[in-house]
PDB file of C-alpha atoms in Angstrom:
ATOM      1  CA  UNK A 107      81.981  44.426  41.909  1.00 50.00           C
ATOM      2  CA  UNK A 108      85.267  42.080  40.926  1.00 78.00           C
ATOM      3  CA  UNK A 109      83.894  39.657  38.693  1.00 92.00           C
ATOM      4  CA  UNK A 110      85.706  36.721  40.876  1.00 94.00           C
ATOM      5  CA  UNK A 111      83.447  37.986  43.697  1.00 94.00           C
ATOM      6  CA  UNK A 112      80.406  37.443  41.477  1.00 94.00           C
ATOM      7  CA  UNK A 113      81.546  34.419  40.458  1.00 96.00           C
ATOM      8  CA  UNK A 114      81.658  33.115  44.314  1.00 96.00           C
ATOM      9  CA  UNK A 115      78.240  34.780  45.076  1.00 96.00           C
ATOM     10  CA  UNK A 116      76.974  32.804  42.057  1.00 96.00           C
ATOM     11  CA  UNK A 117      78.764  29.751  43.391  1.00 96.00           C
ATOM     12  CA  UNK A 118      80.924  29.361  40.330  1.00 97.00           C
ATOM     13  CA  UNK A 119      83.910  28.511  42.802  1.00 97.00           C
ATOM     14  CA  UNK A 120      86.364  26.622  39.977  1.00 98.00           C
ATOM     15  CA  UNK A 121      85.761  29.784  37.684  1.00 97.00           C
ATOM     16  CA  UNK A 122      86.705  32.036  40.720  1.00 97.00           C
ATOM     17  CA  UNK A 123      89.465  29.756  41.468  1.00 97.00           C
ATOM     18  CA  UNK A 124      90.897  30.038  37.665  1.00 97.00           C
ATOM     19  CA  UNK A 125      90.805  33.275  37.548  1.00 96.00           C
ATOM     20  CA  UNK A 126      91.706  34.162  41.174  1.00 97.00           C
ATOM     21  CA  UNK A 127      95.527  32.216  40.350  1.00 97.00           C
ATOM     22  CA  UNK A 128      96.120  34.610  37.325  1.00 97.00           C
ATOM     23  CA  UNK A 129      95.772  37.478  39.837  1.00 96.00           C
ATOM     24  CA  UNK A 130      97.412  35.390  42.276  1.00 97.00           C
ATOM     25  CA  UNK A 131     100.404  35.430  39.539  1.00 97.00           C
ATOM     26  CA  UNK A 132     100.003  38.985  38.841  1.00 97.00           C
ATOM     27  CA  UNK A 133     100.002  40.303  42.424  1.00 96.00           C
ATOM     28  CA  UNK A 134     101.080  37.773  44.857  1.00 96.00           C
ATOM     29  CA  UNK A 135     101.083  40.115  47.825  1.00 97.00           C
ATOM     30  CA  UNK A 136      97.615  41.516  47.282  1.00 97.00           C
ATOM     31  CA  UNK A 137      95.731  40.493  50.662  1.00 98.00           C
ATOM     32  CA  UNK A 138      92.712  40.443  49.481  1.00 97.00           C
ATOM     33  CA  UNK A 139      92.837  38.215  46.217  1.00 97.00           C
ATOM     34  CA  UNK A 140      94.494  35.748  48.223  1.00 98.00           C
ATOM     35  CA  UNK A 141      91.729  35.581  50.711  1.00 98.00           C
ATOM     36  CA  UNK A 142      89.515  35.110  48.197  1.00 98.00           C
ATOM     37  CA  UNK A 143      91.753  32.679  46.136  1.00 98.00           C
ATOM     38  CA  UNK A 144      91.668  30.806  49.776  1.00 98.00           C
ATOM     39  CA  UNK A 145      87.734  31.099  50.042  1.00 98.00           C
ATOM     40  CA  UNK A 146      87.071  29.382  46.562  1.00 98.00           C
ATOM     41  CA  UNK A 147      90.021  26.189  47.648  1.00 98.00           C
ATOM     42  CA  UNK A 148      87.954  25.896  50.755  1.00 97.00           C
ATOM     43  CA  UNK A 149      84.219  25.961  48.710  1.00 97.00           C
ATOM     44  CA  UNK A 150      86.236  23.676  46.363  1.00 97.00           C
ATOM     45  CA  UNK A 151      86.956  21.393  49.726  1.00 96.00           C
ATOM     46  CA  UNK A 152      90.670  21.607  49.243  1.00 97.00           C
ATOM     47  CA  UNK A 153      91.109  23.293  52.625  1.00 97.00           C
ATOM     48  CA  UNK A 154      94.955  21.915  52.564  1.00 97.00           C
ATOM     49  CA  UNK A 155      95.153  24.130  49.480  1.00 98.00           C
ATOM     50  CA  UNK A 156      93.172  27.140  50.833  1.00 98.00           C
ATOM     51  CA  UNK A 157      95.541  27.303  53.703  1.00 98.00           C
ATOM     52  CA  UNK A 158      98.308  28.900  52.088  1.00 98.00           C
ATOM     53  CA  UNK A 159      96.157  31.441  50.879  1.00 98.00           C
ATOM     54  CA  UNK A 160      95.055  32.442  53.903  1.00 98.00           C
ATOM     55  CA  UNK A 161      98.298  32.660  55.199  1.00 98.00           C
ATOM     56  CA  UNK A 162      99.173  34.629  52.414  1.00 98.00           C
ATOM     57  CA  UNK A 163      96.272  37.489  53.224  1.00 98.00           C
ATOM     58  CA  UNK A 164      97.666  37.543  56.771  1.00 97.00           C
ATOM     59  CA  UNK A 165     101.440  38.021  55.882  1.00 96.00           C
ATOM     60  CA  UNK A 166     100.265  40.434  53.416  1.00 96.00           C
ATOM     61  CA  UNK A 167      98.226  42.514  56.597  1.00 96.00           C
ATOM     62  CA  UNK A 168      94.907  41.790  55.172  1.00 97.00           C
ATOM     63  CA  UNK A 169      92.055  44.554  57.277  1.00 96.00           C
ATOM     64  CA  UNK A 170      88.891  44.908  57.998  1.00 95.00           C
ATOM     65  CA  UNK A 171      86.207  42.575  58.195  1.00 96.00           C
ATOM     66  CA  UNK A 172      88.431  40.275  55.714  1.00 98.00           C
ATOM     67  CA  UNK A 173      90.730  40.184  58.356  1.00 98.00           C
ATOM     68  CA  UNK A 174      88.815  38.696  60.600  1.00 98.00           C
ATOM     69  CA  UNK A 175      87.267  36.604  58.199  1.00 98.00           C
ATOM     70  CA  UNK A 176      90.748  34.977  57.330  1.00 98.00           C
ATOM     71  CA  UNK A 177      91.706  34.265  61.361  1.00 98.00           C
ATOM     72  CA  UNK A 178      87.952  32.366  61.376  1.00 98.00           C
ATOM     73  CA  UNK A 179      88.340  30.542  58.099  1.00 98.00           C
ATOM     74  CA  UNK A 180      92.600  29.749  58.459  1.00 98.00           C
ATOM     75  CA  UNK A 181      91.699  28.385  61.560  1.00 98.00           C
ATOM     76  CA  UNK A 182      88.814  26.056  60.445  1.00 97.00           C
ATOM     77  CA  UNK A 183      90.671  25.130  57.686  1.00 98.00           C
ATOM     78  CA  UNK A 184      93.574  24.053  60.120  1.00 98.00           C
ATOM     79  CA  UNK A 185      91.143  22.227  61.991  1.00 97.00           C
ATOM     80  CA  UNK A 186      89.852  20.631  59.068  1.00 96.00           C
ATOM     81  CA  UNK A 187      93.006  19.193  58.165  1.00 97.00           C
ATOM     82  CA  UNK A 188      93.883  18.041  61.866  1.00 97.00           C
ATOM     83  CA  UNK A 189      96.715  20.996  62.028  1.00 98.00           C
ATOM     84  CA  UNK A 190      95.004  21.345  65.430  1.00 98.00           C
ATOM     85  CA  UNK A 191      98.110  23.103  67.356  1.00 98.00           C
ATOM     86  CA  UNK A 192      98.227  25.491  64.451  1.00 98.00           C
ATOM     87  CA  UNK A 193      94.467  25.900  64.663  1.00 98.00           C
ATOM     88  CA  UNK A 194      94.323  26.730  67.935  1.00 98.00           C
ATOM     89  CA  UNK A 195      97.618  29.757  67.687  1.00 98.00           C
ATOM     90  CA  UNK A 196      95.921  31.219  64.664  1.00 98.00           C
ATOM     91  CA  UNK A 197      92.342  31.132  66.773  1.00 98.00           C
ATOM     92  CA  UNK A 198      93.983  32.559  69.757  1.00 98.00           C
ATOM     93  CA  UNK A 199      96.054  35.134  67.855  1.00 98.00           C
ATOM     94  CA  UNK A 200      92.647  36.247  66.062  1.00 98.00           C
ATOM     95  CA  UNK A 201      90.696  36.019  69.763  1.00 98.00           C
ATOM     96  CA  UNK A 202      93.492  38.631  70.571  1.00 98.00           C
ATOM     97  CA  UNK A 203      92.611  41.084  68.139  1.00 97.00           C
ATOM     98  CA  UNK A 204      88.711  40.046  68.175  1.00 98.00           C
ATOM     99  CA  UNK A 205      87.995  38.923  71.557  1.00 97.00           C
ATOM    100  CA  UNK A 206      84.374  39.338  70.675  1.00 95.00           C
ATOM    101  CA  UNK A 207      84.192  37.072  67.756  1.00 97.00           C
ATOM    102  CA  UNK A 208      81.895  33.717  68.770  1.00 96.00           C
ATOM    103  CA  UNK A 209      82.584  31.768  65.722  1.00 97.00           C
ATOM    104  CA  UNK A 210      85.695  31.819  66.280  1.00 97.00           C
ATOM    105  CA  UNK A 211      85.307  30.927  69.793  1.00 97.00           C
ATOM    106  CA  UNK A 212      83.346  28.001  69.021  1.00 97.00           C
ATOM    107  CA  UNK A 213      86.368  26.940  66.475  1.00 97.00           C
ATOM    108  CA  UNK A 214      88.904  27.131  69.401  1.00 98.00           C
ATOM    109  CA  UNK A 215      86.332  25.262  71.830  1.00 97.00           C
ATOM    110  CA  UNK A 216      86.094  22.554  69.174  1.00 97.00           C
ATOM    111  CA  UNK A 217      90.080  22.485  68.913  1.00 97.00           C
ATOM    112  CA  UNK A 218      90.689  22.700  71.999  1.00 97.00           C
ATOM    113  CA  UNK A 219      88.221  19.025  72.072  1.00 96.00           C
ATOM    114  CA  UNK A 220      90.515  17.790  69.607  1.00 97.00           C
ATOM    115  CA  UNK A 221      93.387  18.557  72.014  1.00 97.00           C
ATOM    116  CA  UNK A 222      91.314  16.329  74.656  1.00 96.00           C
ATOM    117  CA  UNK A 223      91.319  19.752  76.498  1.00 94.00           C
ATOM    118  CA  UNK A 224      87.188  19.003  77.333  1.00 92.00           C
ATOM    119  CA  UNK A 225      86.852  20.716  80.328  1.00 90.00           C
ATOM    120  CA  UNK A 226      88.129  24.161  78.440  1.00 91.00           C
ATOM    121  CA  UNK A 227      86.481  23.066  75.873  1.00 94.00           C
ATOM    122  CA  UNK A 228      83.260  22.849  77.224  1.00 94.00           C
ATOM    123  CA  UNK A 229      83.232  25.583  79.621  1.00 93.00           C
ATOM    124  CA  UNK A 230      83.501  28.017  76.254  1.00 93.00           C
ATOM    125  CA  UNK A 231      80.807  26.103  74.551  1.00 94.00           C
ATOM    126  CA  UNK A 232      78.562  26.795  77.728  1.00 94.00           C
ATOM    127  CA  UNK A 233      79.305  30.121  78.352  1.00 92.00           C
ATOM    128  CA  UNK A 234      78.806  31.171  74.642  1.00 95.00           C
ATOM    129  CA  UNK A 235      75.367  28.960  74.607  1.00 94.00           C
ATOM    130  CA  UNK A 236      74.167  30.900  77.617  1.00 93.00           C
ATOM    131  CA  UNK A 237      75.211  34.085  76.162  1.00 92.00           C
ATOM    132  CA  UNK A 238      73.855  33.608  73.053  1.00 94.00           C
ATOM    133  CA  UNK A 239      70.627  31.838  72.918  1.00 91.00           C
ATOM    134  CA  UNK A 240      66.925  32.698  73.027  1.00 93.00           C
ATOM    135  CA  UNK A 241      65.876  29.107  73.724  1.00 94.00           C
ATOM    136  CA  UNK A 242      63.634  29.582  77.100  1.00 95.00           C
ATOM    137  CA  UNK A 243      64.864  26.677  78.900  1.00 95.00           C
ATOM    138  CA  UNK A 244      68.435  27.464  78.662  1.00 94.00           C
ATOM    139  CA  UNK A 245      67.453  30.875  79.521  1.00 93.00           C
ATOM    140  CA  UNK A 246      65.896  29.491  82.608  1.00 94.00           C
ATOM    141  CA  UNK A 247      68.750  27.742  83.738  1.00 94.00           C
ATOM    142  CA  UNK A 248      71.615  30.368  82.578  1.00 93.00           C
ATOM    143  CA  UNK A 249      73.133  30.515  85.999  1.00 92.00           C
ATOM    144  CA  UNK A 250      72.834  27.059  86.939  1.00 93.00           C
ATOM    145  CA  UNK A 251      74.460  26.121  83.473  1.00 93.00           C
ATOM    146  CA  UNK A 252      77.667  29.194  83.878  1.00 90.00           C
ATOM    147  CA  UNK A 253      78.316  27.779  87.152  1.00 91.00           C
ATOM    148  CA  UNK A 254      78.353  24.667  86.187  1.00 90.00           C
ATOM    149  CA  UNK A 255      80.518  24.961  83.139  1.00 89.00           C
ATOM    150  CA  UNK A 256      83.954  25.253  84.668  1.00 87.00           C
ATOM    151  CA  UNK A 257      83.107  22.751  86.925  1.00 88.00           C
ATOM    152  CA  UNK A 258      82.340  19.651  85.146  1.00 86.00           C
ATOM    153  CA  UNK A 259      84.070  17.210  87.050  1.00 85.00           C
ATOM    154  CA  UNK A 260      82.893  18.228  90.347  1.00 87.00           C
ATOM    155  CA  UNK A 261      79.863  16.748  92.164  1.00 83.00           C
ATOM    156  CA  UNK A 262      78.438  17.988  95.504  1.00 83.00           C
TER     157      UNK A 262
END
């Protein structure tokens, strides 16, 4: 194992960061050390930081599970920062290629609130909920609640 990935798993995230810049020097096109370089700004809470990073992994046609990883964290990040239109292309570029990711579903549905797009918004939220859970009473009223979740302004 990398010794900066150790470092993160041991939650040592300014000695990752150190040494993650020297490779960051060394190889500034390597995907992966700039996804991780990223992942200790954003531990660090320096999202504005770990957004170049991340940008760099995806110009740099980071794969794999990292991949995805970068379109779920970028986009948080983005959030984080209130680069909401740029949150919500990264999120819907990375739906495109992982349509069956939730997280990063349930970034874009909390983007697309920040965009005072609620009804969209919403609807997602619901329909992952009632997709996802194992709470009984939601289970009970999964129907009632999908139907109901693109129609939120409607009464009968």
């Amino acid at each position: 194992m990398q010794d900066y990935i150790q470092l993160i798993n041991d939650q040592k995230f300014r000695e990752a960061n150190v040494l993650l810049l020297k490779l960051v020097e060394e190889s500034p096109n390597d995907p992966v050390i700039n996804f991780y370089c990223a992942v200790t700004y954003d531990a660090l809470g320096m999202e504005r930081k770990a957004i170049q990073f991340y940008k760099a992994a995806l110009t740099s046609e980071i794969n794999g599970p990292l991949r995805e990883r970068t379109y779920v964290q970028l986009g948080s990040s983005y959030r984080c920062v209130g680069e909401y239109q740029k949150c919500r292309n990264i999120l819907e570029e990375g739906m495109m290629e992982y349509p069956h990711n939730l997280a990063m579903k349930v970034f874009h549905s909390m983007v697309m609130y920040n965009l005072n797009e609620n009804e969209e918004s919403m609807t997602s939220l619901l329909s992952i909920l009632v997709s996802t859970t194992s709470d009984p009473w939601i289970a009970k009223y999964s129907k009632a609640l999908e139907f109901y979740s693109d129609k939120l302004d409607q009464t009968w």
